[in-house]
Coordinates of C-alpha atoms in Angstrom, one line a residue:
Chain A
M1 CA 0.1 -0.1 0.0
T2 CA 2.0 2.8 -1.2
Y3 CA 1.3 6.4 -0.1
D4 CA 0.6 7.4 -4.0
R5 CA -2.5 5.3 -3.8
L6 CA -4.1 8.2 -1.4
E7 CA -2.7 11.3 -2.4
T8 CA -5.7 12.4 -3.9
A9 CA -8.1 10.6 -1.3
S10 CA -9.8 14.2 -1.4
P11 CA -13.6 13.9 -3.1
P12 CA -13.7 14.3 -6.7
S13 CA -14.1 17.7 -8.4
R14 CA -18.0 18.2 -8.6
R15 CA -19.4 15.9 -11.2
P16 CA -21.7 16.9 -13.5
R17 CA -25.3 16.5 -12.6
K18 CA -27.1 13.7 -15.0
P19 CA -26.3 15.2 -18.3
A20 CA -29.0 14.9 -21.2
P21 CA -27.4 11.4 -22.9
A22 CA -25.6 12.4 -25.9
A23 CA -26.5 10.6 -29.2
G24 CA -24.2 7.5 -29.6
T25 CA -22.7 5.5 -26.9
G26 CA -24.1 7.5 -24.0
P27 CA -27.3 6.2 -23.7
V28 CA -26.1 2.4 -24.0
I29 CA -23.5 3.0 -21.2
G30 CA -26.1 5.0 -19.2
R31 CA -28.8 1.9 -19.5
A32 CA -26.1 -0.6 -18.6
L33 CA -25.2 1.7 -15.4
Q34 CA -28.9 1.7 -14.8
I35 CA -28.8 -2.2 -14.5
L36 CA -26.0 -2.3 -12.4
G37 CA -27.8 0.2 -10.3
A38 CA -30.6 -1.8 -9.9
F39 CA -29.0 -4.2 -7.3
T40 CA -29.2 -3.1 -3.7
A41 CA -28.3 -4.7 -0.4
E42 CA -32.3 -5.4 -0.1
H43 CA -32.1 -6.9 -3.8
P44 CA -28.6 -8.4 -4.2
Y45 CA -30.3 -11.3 -6.5
L46 CA -32.7 -10.3 -9.3
S47 CA -34.6 -12.3 -12.1
L48 CA -34.3 -10.8 -15.3
S49 CA -38.0 -9.3 -15.1
D50 CA -37.4 -7.9 -11.5
L51 CA -34.1 -6.2 -13.1
A52 CA -35.7 -4.7 -15.8
R53 CA -38.4 -3.2 -13.6
R54 CA -35.7 -1.9 -11.1
A55 CA -33.9 -0.6 -14.0
N56 CA -36.6 1.0 -15.5
L57 CA -36.0 -0.5 -18.9
P58 CA -37.6 -3.1 -21.2
V59 CA -37.1 -6.4 -20.8
S60 CA -35.6 -6.9 -24.2
T61 CA -33.4 -4.1 -23.7
V62 CA -31.9 -5.5 -20.5
H63 CA -31.9 -9.0 -22.1
R64 CA -29.8 -8.0 -25.0
M65 CA -27.2 -6.1 -22.7
L66 CA -26.9 -9.2 -20.4
G67 CA -24.6 -10.8 -22.8
E68 CA -21.6 -8.4 -22.6
L69 CA -22.1 -7.9 -18.8
L70 CA -22.1 -11.7 -18.1
A71 CA -18.9 -12.2 -20.3
W72 CA -17.1 -9.6 -18.7
G73 CA -18.0 -10.9 -15.1
A74 CA -19.9 -7.6 -14.1
L75 CA -23.2 -9.8 -13.4
E76 CA -23.4 -13.2 -12.7
R77 CA -26.6 -15.9 -13.3
D78 CA -27.1 -18.6 -11.0
A79 CA -28.8 -22.0 -11.3
Q80 CA -32.2 -20.5 -10.7
G81 CA -31.3 -17.9 -13.5
R82 CA -31.4 -15.2 -10.9
Y83 CA -28.8 -12.1 -11.6
R84 CA -26.2 -11.1 -9.0
V85 CA -23.4 -8.4 -9.2
G86 CA -20.2 -10.1 -10.3
L87 CA -16.8 -10.9 -8.4
R88 CA -14.9 -9.1 -11.4
L89 CA -17.3 -6.0 -10.5
W90 CA -16.3 -6.4 -7.0
E91 CA -12.4 -6.5 -7.8
I92 CA -12.4 -3.3 -10.1
G93 CA -14.6 -1.7 -7.4
S94 CA -12.0 -2.4 -4.7
L95 CA -9.4 -0.5 -6.6
A96 CA -11.4 2.6 -5.7
P97 CA -9.0 4.7 -3.4
R98 CA -11.4 6.6 -1.6
S99 CA -13.0 3.3 -0.1
Q100 CA -10.8 0.2 -0.3
G101 CA -7.6 2.6 -0.2
I102 CA -8.8 4.6 3.0
R103 CA -10.3 1.6 4.7
E104 CA -6.9 -0.7 4.1
L105 CA -5.0 1.8 5.9
A106 CA -7.4 2.5 8.6
L107 CA -8.5 -1.2 9.3
P108 CA -5.7 -1.6 12.2
H109 CA -6.9 1.3 13.9
L110 CA -10.5 0.9 13.3
H111 CA -9.7 -2.4 15.3
D112 CA -8.0 -1.0 18.1
L113 CA -10.9 1.5 18.7
S114 CA -13.4 -1.3 18.6
A115 CA -11.5 -3.4 20.7
L116 CA -11.0 -0.3 23.2
T117 CA -14.6 0.9 23.4
R118 CA -16.2 -2.7 22.7
E119 CA -18.4 -0.9 20.3
N120 CA -19.5 -0.5 16.4
V121 CA -16.7 1.7 14.8
Q122 CA -17.4 3.0 11.3
L123 CA -15.1 4.5 8.7
A124 CA -17.1 7.0 6.2
V125 CA -16.2 9.4 3.3
R126 CA -18.5 12.0 1.5
D127 CA -19.8 11.6 -2.0
E128 CA -21.3 15.3 -3.0
S129 CA -24.2 15.4 -0.4
E130 CA -24.1 12.0 0.9
V131 CA -22.2 9.9 3.6
V132 CA -20.8 6.5 2.5
F133 CA -19.6 4.1 5.0
V134 CA -16.8 2.2 3.7
E135 CA -16.3 0.2 6.6
R136 CA -17.9 -0.8 10.0
I137 CA -16.3 -3.3 12.6
G138 CA -19.2 -4.8 14.8
A139 CA -18.5 -5.6 18.5
D140 CA -20.5 -8.8 20.0
G141 CA -23.0 -6.9 22.3
A142 CA -23.0 -3.5 20.6
V143 CA -26.0 -1.8 19.9
P144 CA -27.4 -2.7 16.2
T145 CA -27.2 0.0 13.9
L146 CA -28.7 1.0 10.7
T147 CA -25.6 1.3 8.6
R148 CA -24.0 -1.1 6.4
V149 CA -20.6 -1.1 4.5
G150 CA -21.4 0.7 1.1
G151 CA -24.4 2.5 2.6
R152 CA -25.4 5.9 2.2
L153 CA -27.3 8.8 4.2
A154 CA -27.8 11.9 4.4
L155 CA -24.8 14.0 5.9
T156 CA -26.8 15.4 8.6
A157 CA -28.2 12.0 9.8
T158 CA -25.0 10.6 11.6
G159 CA -21.9 11.8 13.7
A160 CA -19.4 11.1 10.6
G161 CA -21.8 12.9 8.2
L162 CA -21.8 16.0 10.5
V163 CA -18.0 15.9 10.6
L164 CA -17.9 15.8 6.8
L165 CA -20.4 18.4 6.4
A166 CA -18.4 20.8 8.7
H167 CA -15.4 20.5 6.4
A168 CA -17.1 20.2 3.2
P169 CA -16.9 23.1 0.6
A170 CA -18.9 26.2 1.5
Q171 CA -21.2 25.1 -1.7
V172 CA -22.0 21.6 -0.1
Q173 CA -22.6 23.1 3.0
D174 CA -25.2 25.8 1.1
E175 CA -26.9 23.2 -0.2
A176 CA -27.4 21.3 2.7
M177 CA -29.0 24.4 4.3
A178 CA -31.0 25.0 1.4
R179 CA -32.6 21.5 1.4
P180 CA -35.1 20.3 4.4
I181 CA -33.5 18.2 6.7
Q182 CA -35.4 14.6 7.0
R183 CA -36.9 14.0 10.7
H184 CA -35.9 10.2 11.9
T185 CA -36.7 10.7 15.6
P186 CA -38.5 13.1 17.9
Y187 CA -35.2 14.4 18.5
T188 CA -33.8 14.9 15.0
L189 CA -32.2 18.6 14.5
T190 CA -34.1 19.9 11.4
N191 CA -33.4 23.5 12.0
H192 CA -30.9 25.0 9.8
V193 CA -29.8 27.9 12.1
Q194 CA -29.0 25.2 14.6
L195 CA -27.3 23.0 12.3
R196 CA -24.9 26.0 11.0
R197 CA -24.1 26.3 15.0
V198 CA -23.4 22.5 15.3
L199 CA -21.2 22.5 12.3
A200 CA -19.0 25.5 13.7
Q201 CA -18.7 23.6 16.8
I202 CA -17.4 20.7 15.3
R203 CA -14.7 22.3 13.6
V204 CA -13.7 24.1 16.9
C205 CA -13.9 21.1 19.1
G206 CA -12.6 18.7 16.6
Y207 CA -15.3 16.4 17.0
A208 CA -19.2 15.5 16.4
V209 CA -22.1 14.1 18.6
S210 CA -25.1 12.8 16.9
D211 CA -27.4 12.0 19.7
R212 CA -30.6 10.0 19.0
Q213 CA -30.8 11.9 15.5
L214 CA -31.3 8.9 13.3
S215 CA -32.6 6.1 15.7
A216 CA -34.1 6.8 19.1
D217 CA -31.5 4.9 21.1
T218 CA -28.1 5.6 19.6
L219 CA -25.4 8.3 19.8
S220 CA -22.5 8.3 17.7
V221 CA -19.3 10.3 18.1
A222 CA -17.2 11.3 15.3
A223 CA -13.7 12.7 14.3
P224 CA -12.1 13.8 11.1
V225 CA -9.4 11.8 9.1
T226 CA -7.0 14.3 7.5
T227 CA -4.6 14.0 4.7
A228 CA -1.1 15.5 4.5
D229 CA -2.5 18.8 3.0
G230 CA -4.9 19.0 5.7
E231 CA -8.0 18.4 3.7
V232 CA -10.7 16.1 5.6
A233 CA -10.7 12.8 3.7
A234 CA -12.9 10.7 5.8
A235 CA -14.6 10.3 9.2
V236 CA -14.3 7.6 12.1
S237 CA -17.2 7.2 14.6
V238 CA -18.2 5.1 17.3
V239 CA -21.8 4.1 17.7
V240 CA -23.2 3.6 21.5
R241 CA -26.4 3.2 23.2
H242 CA -27.6 6.4 24.3
G243 CA -26.8 7.3 27.9
S244 CA -24.7 4.4 28.3
T245 CA -21.0 6.3 27.8
R246 CA -19.7 9.2 28.9
V247 CA -19.2 11.5 25.6
G248 CA -16.0 13.3 26.7
P249 CA -13.7 10.2 27.1
L250 CA -15.2 8.7 24.0
A251 CA -14.6 11.7 22.2
D252 CA -10.9 11.7 23.1
L253 CA -10.8 8.0 21.8
V254 CA -12.3 8.8 18.9
R255 CA -10.4 11.6 17.9
S256 CA -7.2 9.6 18.8
A257 CA -8.1 7.3 16.1
G258 CA -8.9 9.8 13.7
R259 CA -5.5 11.1 14.2
A260 CA -3.7 7.7 14.0
I261 CA -5.5 7.0 10.6
S262 CA -4.4 10.4 9.7
R263 CA -0.9 9.9 10.2
A264 CA -1.4 6.4 8.2
L265 CA -2.6 8.4 5.3
H266 CA 0.6 10.8 5.4
T267 CA 3.4 7.7 5.6
P268 CA 4.8 6.8 2.7
V269 CA 4.8 3.0 2.8
A270 CA 6.7 0.9 0.5
Chain V
M1 CA -27.0 -10.4 6.8
T2 CA -29.4 -12.6 5.8
Y3 CA -28.7 -16.5 4.9
D4 CA -30.5 -15.6 1.6
R5 CA -27.6 -13.6 0.3
L6 CA -25.6 -16.5 0.4
E7 CA -27.9 -19.5 -0.8
T8 CA -26.3 -19.4 -4.3
A9 CA -22.5 -18.8 -3.0
S10 CA -21.4 -21.2 -5.4
P11 CA -19.4 -20.0 -8.6
P12 CA -21.5 -19.2 -11.4
S13 CA -22.8 -21.3 -14.2
R14 CA -19.7 -21.3 -16.6
R15 CA -19.8 -18.1 -18.5
P16 CA -19.5 -17.6 -22.3
R17 CA -15.9 -16.8 -23.2
K18 CA -15.5 -13.3 -25.1
P19 CA -18.4 -13.8 -27.5
A20 CA -18.0 -11.8 -30.9
P21 CA -19.6 -8.5 -30.2
A22 CA -23.2 -8.6 -31.4
A23 CA -24.2 -5.4 -33.3
G24 CA -25.8 -2.6 -31.5
T25 CA -24.9 -2.4 -27.8
G26 CA -22.6 -5.2 -27.3
P27 CA -19.5 -3.4 -28.7
V28 CA -20.2 0.1 -26.7
I29 CA -20.5 -1.9 -23.3
G30 CA -17.7 -4.0 -24.0
R31 CA -15.5 -0.9 -24.6
A32 CA -16.8 0.7 -21.6
L33 CA -15.7 -2.2 -19.9
Q34 CA -12.4 -2.5 -21.3
I35 CA -12.2 1.1 -19.7
L36 CA -13.1 0.0 -16.4
G37 CA -11.1 -3.2 -16.7
A38 CA -7.6 -0.6 -17.5
F39 CA -7.7 0.3 -13.8
T40 CA -5.4 -2.2 -11.6
A41 CA -3.7 -2.2 -8.2
E42 CA -0.6 -1.2 -9.8
H43 CA -2.6 1.6 -11.7
P44 CA -5.3 2.9 -9.7
Y45 CA -4.8 6.5 -11.3
L46 CA -4.8 6.9 -14.8
S47 CA -4.5 9.8 -17.3
L48 CA -6.7 9.8 -20.2
S49 CA -3.9 8.7 -22.5
D50 CA -2.9 6.2 -20.3
L51 CA -6.1 4.9 -19.8
A52 CA -7.0 4.6 -23.8
R53 CA -3.8 2.8 -24.0
R54 CA -4.2 0.2 -21.3
A55 CA -8.0 -0.2 -22.5
N56 CA -6.5 -0.6 -26.1
L57 CA -8.9 2.2 -27.4
P58 CA -8.6 5.5 -29.4
V59 CA -8.4 8.4 -26.8
S60 CA -11.3 9.8 -29.0
T61 CA -13.3 6.8 -27.9
V62 CA -12.6 7.0 -24.2
H63 CA -13.1 10.7 -24.0
R64 CA -16.5 10.3 -25.3
M65 CA -17.4 7.6 -22.7
L66 CA -16.3 9.2 -19.8
G67 CA -19.0 11.7 -19.6
E68 CA -21.6 8.9 -18.7
L69 CA -18.9 7.1 -16.5
L70 CA -18.1 10.1 -14.5
A71 CA -21.8 11.1 -14.3
W72 CA -22.8 7.9 -12.7
G73 CA -20.0 7.8 -10.4
A74 CA -18.4 4.9 -12.1
L75 CA -15.3 6.9 -12.3
E76 CA -14.0 9.8 -10.7
R77 CA -11.4 12.6 -11.7
D78 CA -8.9 14.0 -9.6
A79 CA -7.7 17.8 -9.5
Q80 CA -4.7 16.7 -11.6
G81 CA -6.9 15.3 -14.4
R82 CA -6.5 11.8 -13.8
Y83 CA -9.2 8.9 -13.7
R84 CA -9.9 6.6 -10.9
V85 CA -12.4 3.9 -9.9
G86 CA -15.5 5.6 -8.2
L87 CA -17.0 5.2 -4.9
R88 CA -20.1 4.3 -6.7
L89 CA -18.6 1.3 -8.5
W90 CA -17.3 0.3 -5.3
E91 CA -20.4 0.2 -3.6
I92 CA -22.2 -1.9 -6.3
G93 CA -19.5 -4.3 -6.0
S94 CA -19.6 -4.4 -2.3
L95 CA -23.0 -6.0 -3.1
A96 CA -21.5 -9.0 -5.0
P97 CA -22.5 -12.0 -2.8
R98 CA -19.7 -14.2 -3.6
S99 CA -16.9 -11.6 -1.9
Q100 CA -18.6 -9.0 0.3
G101 CA -21.5 -11.6 1.3
I102 CA -18.8 -14.3 2.2
R103 CA -16.6 -11.9 3.4
E104 CA -18.8 -10.1 6.0
L105 CA -19.8 -13.8 7.3
A106 CA -16.1 -15.2 7.7
L107 CA -14.7 -11.9 8.9
P108 CA -15.0 -12.9 12.8
H109 CA -13.7 -15.9 12.1
L110 CA -10.6 -14.7 10.0
H111 CA -9.6 -12.4 13.0
D112 CA -9.9 -15.3 15.2
L113 CA -7.8 -17.3 13.4
S114 CA -5.2 -14.5 12.7
A115 CA -5.1 -13.7 16.7
L116 CA -4.5 -17.3 17.5
T117 CA -1.8 -17.8 14.9
R118 CA -0.5 -14.2 15.0
E119 CA -0.1 -14.9 11.2
N120 CA -1.5 -13.4 7.7
V121 CA -5.2 -15.2 7.3
Q122 CA -6.8 -15.0 3.9
L123 CA -10.3 -15.8 2.3
A124 CA -10.5 -16.8 -1.4
V125 CA -13.0 -17.8 -3.7
R126 CA -12.7 -19.5 -7.3
D127 CA -13.3 -17.8 -10.6
E128 CA -13.0 -20.2 -13.5
S129 CA -9.5 -20.9 -13.4
E130 CA -8.2 -18.6 -10.7
V131 CA -8.1 -18.0 -7.2
V132 CA -9.6 -14.2 -6.0
F133 CA -8.4 -13.2 -2.8
V134 CA -11.6 -11.4 -1.2
E135 CA -10.0 -10.7 2.3
R136 CA -6.9 -10.5 3.7
I137 CA -6.0 -10.1 7.7
G138 CA -2.7 -9.0 8.4
A139 CA -0.7 -9.4 11.6
D140 CA 2.3 -7.4 12.9
G141 CA 5.2 -9.1 12.3
A142 CA 3.8 -11.7 9.9
V143 CA 5.6 -13.0 6.5
P144 CA 4.9 -10.5 4.1
T145 CA 2.6 -11.8 1.4
L146 CA 2.1 -11.3 -2.5
T147 CA -1.6 -11.2 -2.2
R148 CA -4.1 -8.5 -1.8
V149 CA -7.6 -8.1 -1.7
G150 CA -9.2 -8.4 -5.1
G151 CA -6.1 -10.1 -6.4
R152 CA -5.8 -13.1 -8.6
L153 CA -3.7 -16.0 -9.2
A154 CA -3.6 -19.4 -10.9
L155 CA -5.4 -21.9 -8.6
T156 CA -2.0 -24.2 -8.7
A157 CA 0.0 -21.2 -7.3
T158 CA -1.7 -21.2 -3.5
G159 CA -3.2 -23.2 -0.9
A160 CA -6.2 -21.7 -1.2
G161 CA -6.1 -22.0 -5.0
L162 CA -5.5 -25.8 -4.4
V163 CA -8.3 -26.6 -2.1
L164 CA -10.7 -24.8 -4.5
L165 CA -9.1 -26.5 -7.6
A166 CA -9.4 -30.2 -5.8
H167 CA -13.2 -29.5 -5.5
A168 CA -13.7 -27.8 -8.6
P169 CA -15.8 -29.3 -11.5
A170 CA -14.1 -31.9 -13.5
Q171 CA -13.9 -29.6 -16.3
V172 CA -11.9 -27.1 -14.1
Q173 CA -9.5 -30.0 -13.0
D174 CA -8.8 -30.9 -16.8
E175 CA -8.2 -28.0 -17.9
A176 CA -5.8 -26.9 -15.0
M177 CA -4.0 -30.4 -16.3
A178 CA -3.7 -29.3 -20.0
R179 CA -2.2 -26.3 -19.1
P180 CA 1.7 -25.6 -18.1
I181 CA 2.1 -24.9 -14.5
Q182 CA 4.2 -21.4 -14.2
R183 CA 7.3 -21.8 -12.2
H184 CA 7.5 -19.1 -9.4
T185 CA 10.6 -20.9 -7.3
P186 CA 12.7 -23.7 -7.4
Y187 CA 10.3 -25.7 -5.6
T188 CA 7.1 -25.1 -7.7
L189 CA 5.2 -28.2 -8.4
T190 CA 4.8 -28.1 -12.3
N191 CA 4.2 -32.0 -13.0
H192 CA 0.6 -32.6 -13.8
V193 CA 0.9 -36.3 -12.6
Q194 CA 2.1 -35.0 -9.1
L195 CA -0.7 -32.2 -9.0
R196 CA -3.5 -34.9 -9.5
R197 CA -2.3 -36.9 -6.7
V198 CA -2.0 -33.8 -4.5
L199 CA -5.6 -32.8 -5.2
A200 CA -6.6 -36.4 -4.3
Q201 CA -4.7 -35.9 -0.9
I202 CA -6.5 -32.4 -0.5
R203 CA -10.0 -34.1 -0.7
V204 CA -9.0 -37.2 1.7
C205 CA -6.9 -34.9 4.5
G206 CA -9.4 -31.8 4.2
Y207 CA -6.4 -29.4 3.8
A208 CA -3.8 -28.0 1.3
V209 CA -0.1 -27.1 2.2
S210 CA 1.6 -25.0 -0.5
D211 CA 5.3 -25.1 0.4
R212 CA 7.3 -22.4 -1.2
Q213 CA 5.2 -22.8 -4.5
L214 CA 5.0 -18.9 -4.7
S215 CA 7.5 -17.5 -3.0
A216 CA 10.9 -18.8 -1.9
D217 CA 10.2 -18.5 1.8
T218 CA 6.4 -18.8 2.7
L219 CA 4.4 -21.6 3.5
S220 CA 0.3 -21.7 3.3
V221 CA -2.1 -24.1 4.8
A222 CA -5.8 -24.1 3.5
A223 CA -8.9 -25.4 4.3
P224 CA -12.3 -25.4 2.4
V225 CA -15.5 -23.4 3.6
T226 CA -18.5 -25.2 2.2
T227 CA -22.4 -24.3 2.0
A228 CA -25.6 -26.2 3.5
D229 CA -25.5 -28.6 0.3
G230 CA -21.7 -29.4 0.4
E231 CA -20.0 -27.1 -2.1
V232 CA -16.9 -25.7 -1.5
A233 CA -17.7 -22.0 -2.1
A234 CA -14.4 -20.8 -0.8
A235 CA -11.1 -21.4 1.0
V236 CA -9.5 -20.1 4.3
S237 CA -5.7 -20.1 4.6
V238 CA -2.8 -19.0 6.7
V239 CA 0.7 -17.8 5.2
V240 CA 3.6 -18.5 7.3
R241 CA 7.3 -18.4 7.2
H242 CA 8.4 -21.9 5.7
G243 CA 9.9 -23.9 8.5
S244 CA 8.8 -21.5 11.4
T245 CA 5.6 -23.6 12.2
R246 CA 4.6 -27.5 12.6
V247 CA 2.2 -28.2 9.7
G248 CA 0.0 -30.6 11.9
P249 CA -1.2 -28.3 14.5
L250 CA -1.7 -25.5 11.9
A251 CA -3.8 -27.4 9.7
D252 CA -6.0 -28.2 12.6
L253 CA -6.4 -24.4 13.3
V254 CA -7.4 -23.8 9.6
R255 CA -9.9 -26.6 9.3
S256 CA -11.8 -25.6 12.6
A257 CA -12.1 -21.9 10.9
G258 CA -13.2 -23.2 7.4
R259 CA -15.9 -25.3 9.6
A260 CA -16.6 -22.3 11.6
I261 CA -17.2 -20.1 8.6
S262 CA -19.0 -23.0 6.8
R263 CA -21.5 -23.0 9.7
A264 CA -22.1 -19.2 9.4
L265 CA -22.9 -19.8 5.9
H266 CA -25.4 -22.5 6.9
T267 CA -27.1 -20.8 9.4
P268 CA -30.2 -18.1 8.9
V269 CA -29.6 -14.9 10.5
A270 CA -32.2 -12.2 10.8

């Protein structure tokens, strides 16, 4: 794992929002990607008709495209005739520096934090206006969490997301302020003025606390992970049962883990 | 993580070998997949010209296709104008049951085995005639290994691969016998008659030993992971320094881990 792999661990330049498909190859690739996008954690196996329905494409179109996708290994077909995401796609996906790259460097530190706290530990990155969880280390007896590896949530919904939002470009923060905040529990913070204040506090204190914002019995404490040039590349967080732990000592541990992972990002490794 | 996700953890029905591209959408999707396939662990960041060269496509063709790939998030572009595999592709890839699915269930057992042995532990699956490593847990001070998560090798090159080959369909074994075996070290077994004997022993003993076959100082011990219907879905292995450990006790531990992971595959989990 070389440092070169992570030198651009920052979120990508803002990508264009769903351009109208150009004549020619655009629509075809777009449709192939719609087919891939039909698979979710809740639906990892899909029949041809379910796949077409979820991809919002005619069955004949999907059927025609499957040949290449199967041949290359982007999709696989099982004995029951259902389709699933293929190993080859997973392999290419594992090259994504912003998930696998950071994850590999962070993993020992995530394990240390989970062992120390005996709680669930997560690592997340920002993708535009959402938080994406790239790793989650569970601990026996820890409170169940709603997140899964590869899962996405709004930035405001979790501690890790708040850390990422607090350090996101002004444009991203402005957009978050312009959108209504979805209420998940009676405690969810939905007031934008308060949100701005919380983000400012996060930048000052160096950590975020999300108390019963997503589910009514969990609290998460999160801290930033930075690259050598000071950009926040990810956030590490611990999720506990509300009321089970004093936040102060937990914040110290999480910030310490954030710094350890940051040092791993900064250190050239042969 | 439900049992349903793994009920078809077996390798896919044999996929067609690189069919001639059909008129219409085939060539376009095929070219898009060539672009994705240009990225490797050694080349996670590629300029437009390098990407075109490695994908064996004209720069203009690649450039035209990038719009959709970037918009969807299959690829990302950094501030230096280099392309990398995108977070979104990693997310979809993480849904592949044969890698992430098995990996999630196996992870606690892999950690136990690594903690017990204080060595590198790996989990691998078969894809046609190759072994693909879906997880690798490192241990401080353990011998460095050549494998990486998402990496591929010939089935004959490692202990995990030998386990998978020993339990592969006859056609796959026949093809392995028909191909020359690449020599990596002075000890690499290249004789097909001996290979058949080794595979038979693996099925009888329940584990494989690969001694200095891939690199001159490592030895791996591997055992199968089976689904509820008895199919070998994966292999778990430990890699040690040649001569540092007695194989017998290590084989017991690895087989025990294989059985534990198998039980996790068999058990319906809410």
